[in-house]
């Protein structure tokens, strides 16, 4: 789908001054010369000329004496960062202050705020890049954030999600992304995973949590 891609390289590397480049509202266009990101074009219709490609023009004039066509890569970057992404714990995460383990899953969204950093740090030498690249890069970081933030009460996913988001923002910024949001949609302990704790001990803990107002009567039931 259109939202599933992150970056795509225009197949030709022979460009001419005076050519038209159309950048849609959800995109950036980035020009790369000899592996270095030079100029970025915002959404709109652009005639390629020295005025809107100052760094590319400087490179072309110094290396190729201003000749056209000139060699350069054009990358189109999806500002939406691949749309809504999913996260989840592949294996149960141990609870830090209570017996047993918990699973969780949810969604998160990012926005590309620095396409040059994204291309150099995340895309690299790939010919194109999909949202799968983001998921692969951050899967471990999300699960780690969940493991560090999880409380004895998995139902408190709103507070948990916000704390996870705070831990992930710095990771996203390293590759030119801004975290727009992260939600936890489920938190549950796998059936039969009770850590070998006697029933009486579990009931006493649930009763205490209920008396402290941390769980509802339905949870306690």
Short mmCIF file of C-alpha atoms in Angstrom, two decimals:
data_model
loop_
_atom_site.label_atom_id
_atom_site.label_comp_id
_atom_site.label_asym_id
_atom_site.label_seq_id
_atom_site.Cartn_x
_atom_site.Cartn_y
_atom_site.Cartn_z
CA UNK A 1 0.00 0.00 0.00
CA UNK A 2 1.01 3.64 -0.31
CA UNK A 3 1.54 3.99 3.44
CA UNK A 4 3.69 0.86 3.68
CA UNK A 5 6.75 2.35 1.99
CA UNK A 6 9.26 4.59 3.72
CA UNK A 7 11.69 5.63 0.98
CA UNK A 8 11.98 4.94 -2.75
CA UNK A 9 14.78 5.86 -5.16
CA UNK A 10 13.94 7.23 -8.59
CA UNK A 11 15.36 4.67 -11.09
CA UNK A 12 17.36 7.14 -13.21
CA UNK A 13 20.44 8.92 -11.88
CA UNK A 14 20.82 11.19 -14.92
CA UNK A 15 19.09 14.50 -14.14
CA UNK A 16 18.75 17.70 -16.12
CA UNK A 17 18.35 21.25 -14.96
CA UNK A 18 14.88 22.46 -15.90
CA UNK A 19 13.22 19.10 -15.21
CA UNK A 20 10.03 19.10 -13.15
CA UNK A 21 9.86 17.25 -9.84
CA UNK A 22 6.46 16.82 -8.19
CA UNK A 23 6.53 16.17 -4.45
CA UNK A 24 3.21 15.18 -2.89
CA UNK A 25 1.95 16.56 0.42
CA UNK A 26 2.96 13.40 2.27
CA UNK A 27 6.51 13.35 0.87
CA UNK A 28 9.98 14.83 0.86
CA UNK A 29 12.32 14.63 -2.14
CA UNK A 30 15.99 14.24 -1.25
CA UNK A 31 18.94 14.63 -3.66
CA UNK A 32 22.01 12.49 -3.02
CA UNK A 33 25.38 13.08 -4.66
CA UNK A 34 28.23 10.59 -4.15
CA UNK A 35 26.48 9.09 -1.14
CA UNK A 36 25.85 12.43 0.57
CA UNK A 37 22.37 13.91 1.04
CA UNK A 38 22.51 17.44 -0.37
CA UNK A 39 19.21 19.22 -0.95
CA UNK A 40 15.68 18.49 0.29
CA UNK A 41 12.53 19.58 -1.56
CA UNK A 42 9.27 20.15 0.32
CA UNK A 43 5.83 19.27 -1.13
CA UNK A 44 5.00 21.10 -4.37
CA UNK A 45 6.03 21.35 -8.03
CA UNK A 46 9.69 22.20 -8.50
CA UNK A 47 11.78 23.07 -11.56
CA UNK A 48 15.29 21.79 -11.01
CA UNK A 49 17.51 24.85 -11.02
CA UNK A 50 20.41 26.29 -9.08
CA UNK A 51 18.07 28.36 -6.88
CA UNK A 52 16.33 25.40 -5.25
CA UNK A 53 19.28 22.98 -5.43
CA UNK A 54 22.14 25.10 -4.03
CA UNK A 55 24.21 22.23 -2.63
CA UNK A 56 23.68 19.98 -5.65
CA UNK A 57 24.56 22.89 -7.95
CA UNK A 58 27.74 23.61 -6.02
CA UNK A 59 28.72 19.95 -6.31
CA UNK A 60 27.93 19.77 -10.03
CA UNK A 61 29.80 22.99 -10.80
CA UNK A 62 32.90 21.91 -8.90
CA UNK A 63 33.06 18.33 -10.18
CA UNK A 64 31.31 18.35 -13.56
CA UNK A 65 31.76 21.99 -14.63
CA UNK A 66 27.99 22.62 -14.53
CA UNK A 67 27.21 20.10 -17.26
CA UNK A 68 23.72 18.66 -17.69
CA UNK A 69 22.57 15.95 -17.41
CA UNK A 70 24.31 15.41 -14.10
CA UNK A 71 24.53 12.29 -11.92
CA UNK A 72 22.48 12.33 -8.72
CA UNK A 73 20.04 10.14 -6.86
CA UNK A 74 16.52 11.34 -6.11
CA UNK A 75 14.79 9.76 -3.13
CA UNK A 76 11.14 10.19 -2.25
CA UNK A 77 10.57 9.84 1.49
CA UNK A 78 7.18 9.14 3.07
CA UNK A 79 6.64 11.75 5.79
CA UNK A 80 4.14 9.45 7.53
CA UNK A 81 6.90 6.95 8.26
CA UNK A 82 5.06 3.89 6.99
CA UNK A 83 1.65 4.54 8.58
CA UNK A 84 0.44 2.76 11.69
CA UNK A 85 2.95 0.20 12.94
CA UNK A 86 2.31 -2.71 15.28
CA UNK A 87 4.32 -3.83 18.27
CA UNK A 88 4.05 -6.86 20.50
CA UNK A 89 5.93 -9.10 22.89
CA UNK A 90 6.86 -12.31 21.08
CA UNK A 91 7.53 -14.05 24.39
CA UNK A 92 6.02 -13.37 27.84
CA UNK A 93 7.78 -10.67 29.87
CA UNK A 94 8.38 -11.40 33.59
CA UNK A 95 6.65 -9.03 36.01
CA UNK A 96 9.21 -7.24 38.18
CA UNK A 97 7.23 -7.08 41.43
CA UNK A 98 4.84 -10.00 41.13
CA UNK A 99 4.94 -13.66 40.16
CA UNK A 100 4.16 -14.62 36.59
CA UNK A 101 4.64 -13.17 33.12
CA UNK A 102 2.65 -10.90 30.81
CA UNK A 103 2.16 -10.34 27.08
CA UNK A 104 1.13 -7.08 25.43
CA UNK A 105 0.67 -5.59 21.99
CA UNK A 106 -0.39 -2.29 20.46
CA UNK A 107 0.32 0.26 17.73
CA UNK A 108 2.66 3.18 17.23
CA UNK A 109 3.23 5.90 14.65
CA UNK A 110 6.22 7.98 13.64
CA UNK A 111 6.73 10.98 11.39
CA UNK A 112 9.86 11.71 9.35
CA UNK A 113 11.24 15.07 10.48
CA UNK A 114 14.82 14.74 9.16
CA UNK A 115 14.88 12.90 5.81
CA UNK A 116 18.64 13.33 5.43
CA UNK A 117 19.29 11.62 8.75
CA UNK A 118 16.76 8.92 7.92
CA UNK A 119 18.42 8.11 4.59
CA UNK A 120 21.92 7.99 6.05
CA UNK A 121 21.12 6.12 9.28
CA UNK A 122 18.21 3.83 8.38
CA UNK A 123 17.95 3.40 4.60
CA UNK A 124 21.65 3.30 3.74
CA UNK A 125 22.45 1.64 0.41
CA UNK A 126 19.04 -0.01 -0.09
CA UNK A 127 17.26 0.67 -3.39
CA UNK A 128 13.98 1.19 -1.51
CA UNK A 129 12.77 0.92 2.05
CA UNK A 130 9.44 -0.18 3.53
CA UNK A 131 7.91 0.20 6.97
CA UNK A 132 9.26 -3.26 7.77
CA UNK A 133 12.66 -1.60 8.14
CA UNK A 134 11.34 0.56 10.97
CA UNK A 135 9.72 -2.41 12.68
CA UNK A 136 12.93 -4.44 12.44
CA UNK A 137 14.97 -1.54 13.82
CA UNK A 138 12.73 -0.82 16.81
CA UNK A 139 11.16 -4.17 17.76
CA UNK A 140 13.81 -4.89 20.36
CA UNK A 141 13.74 -1.31 21.70
CA UNK A 142 9.96 -1.43 22.19
CA UNK A 143 10.03 -4.75 24.00
CA UNK A 144 12.89 -3.48 26.15
CA UNK A 145 10.90 -0.34 26.98
CA UNK A 146 7.89 -2.48 27.88
CA UNK A 147 10.03 -4.72 30.09
CA UNK A 148 11.41 -1.67 31.91
CA UNK A 149 8.01 -0.01 32.35
CA UNK A 150 5.67 -2.91 33.04
CA UNK A 151 3.98 -2.86 36.46
CA UNK A 152 2.28 -5.63 38.40
CA UNK A 153 -0.99 -4.50 36.87
CA UNK A 154 -0.99 -4.93 33.06
CA UNK A 155 -4.44 -3.28 32.82
CA UNK A 156 -2.84 0.14 33.42
CA UNK A 157 -1.83 0.37 29.75
CA UNK A 158 -2.41 4.13 29.33
CA UNK A 159 0.30 5.09 31.84
CA UNK A 160 2.50 2.26 30.60
CA UNK A 161 2.20 3.39 26.97
CA UNK A 162 3.16 6.97 27.81
CA UNK A 163 6.22 5.86 29.75
CA UNK A 164 7.25 3.55 26.88
CA UNK A 165 6.83 6.43 24.41
CA UNK A 166 9.13 8.60 26.51
CA UNK A 167 11.85 5.95 26.35
CA UNK A 168 11.48 5.48 22.57
CA UNK A 169 11.57 9.14 21.48
CA UNK A 170 15.36 9.34 21.72
CA UNK A 171 15.76 6.13 19.65
CA UNK A 172 13.52 7.58 16.92
CA UNK A 173 15.34 10.91 16.86
CA UNK A 174 18.61 9.11 16.10
CA UNK A 175 17.30 8.17 12.63
CA UNK A 176 15.32 11.33 11.85
CA UNK A 177 11.95 10.13 13.13
CA UNK A 178 9.54 11.73 15.56
CA UNK A 179 7.32 9.44 17.61
CA UNK A 180 3.72 10.60 17.08
CA UNK A 181 2.11 8.13 19.44
CA UNK A 182 2.25 4.69 21.00
CA UNK A 183 -0.68 2.76 22.43
CA UNK A 184 -1.02 -0.48 24.33
CA UNK A 185 -4.12 -2.38 23.26
CA UNK A 186 -3.85 -5.51 25.39
CA UNK A 187 -2.10 -6.86 28.40
CA UNK A 188 -2.63 -10.38 29.62
CA UNK A 189 -0.94 -13.19 31.46
CA UNK A 190 -0.73 -16.42 29.43
CA UNK A 191 -2.96 -19.22 30.61
CA UNK A 192 -1.25 -21.47 33.08
CA UNK A 193 1.61 -18.99 33.62
CA UNK A 194 1.38 -18.24 37.31
CA UNK A 195 4.97 -18.91 38.29
CA UNK A 196 4.00 -21.83 40.52
CA UNK A 197 2.47 -19.49 43.12
CA UNK A 198 -0.19 -21.04 45.38
CA UNK A 199 -3.79 -19.97 44.78
CA UNK A 200 -4.08 -18.52 48.29
CA UNK A 201 -1.09 -16.23 47.74
CA UNK A 202 -2.47 -14.98 44.42
CA UNK A 203 -5.86 -14.25 45.99
CA UNK A 204 -4.27 -12.33 48.86
CA UNK A 205 -2.35 -10.18 46.38
CA UNK A 206 -5.49 -9.51 44.30
CA UNK A 207 -7.42 -8.59 47.44
CA UNK A 208 -4.72 -6.12 48.47
CA UNK A 209 -4.67 -4.51 45.01
CA UNK A 210 -8.47 -4.23 45.10
CA UNK A 211 -8.44 -2.60 48.55
CA UNK A 212 -5.84 -0.09 47.31
CA UNK A 213 -8.08 0.79 44.38
CA UNK A 214 -5.64 -0.48 41.76
CA UNK A 215 -8.04 -3.01 40.28
CA UNK A 216 -11.81 -3.16 39.95
CA UNK A 217 -14.16 -5.66 41.50
CA UNK A 218 -14.45 -7.35 38.09
CA UNK A 219 -10.67 -7.77 37.95
CA UNK A 220 -10.68 -9.16 41.44
CA UNK A 221 -13.47 -11.59 40.58
#
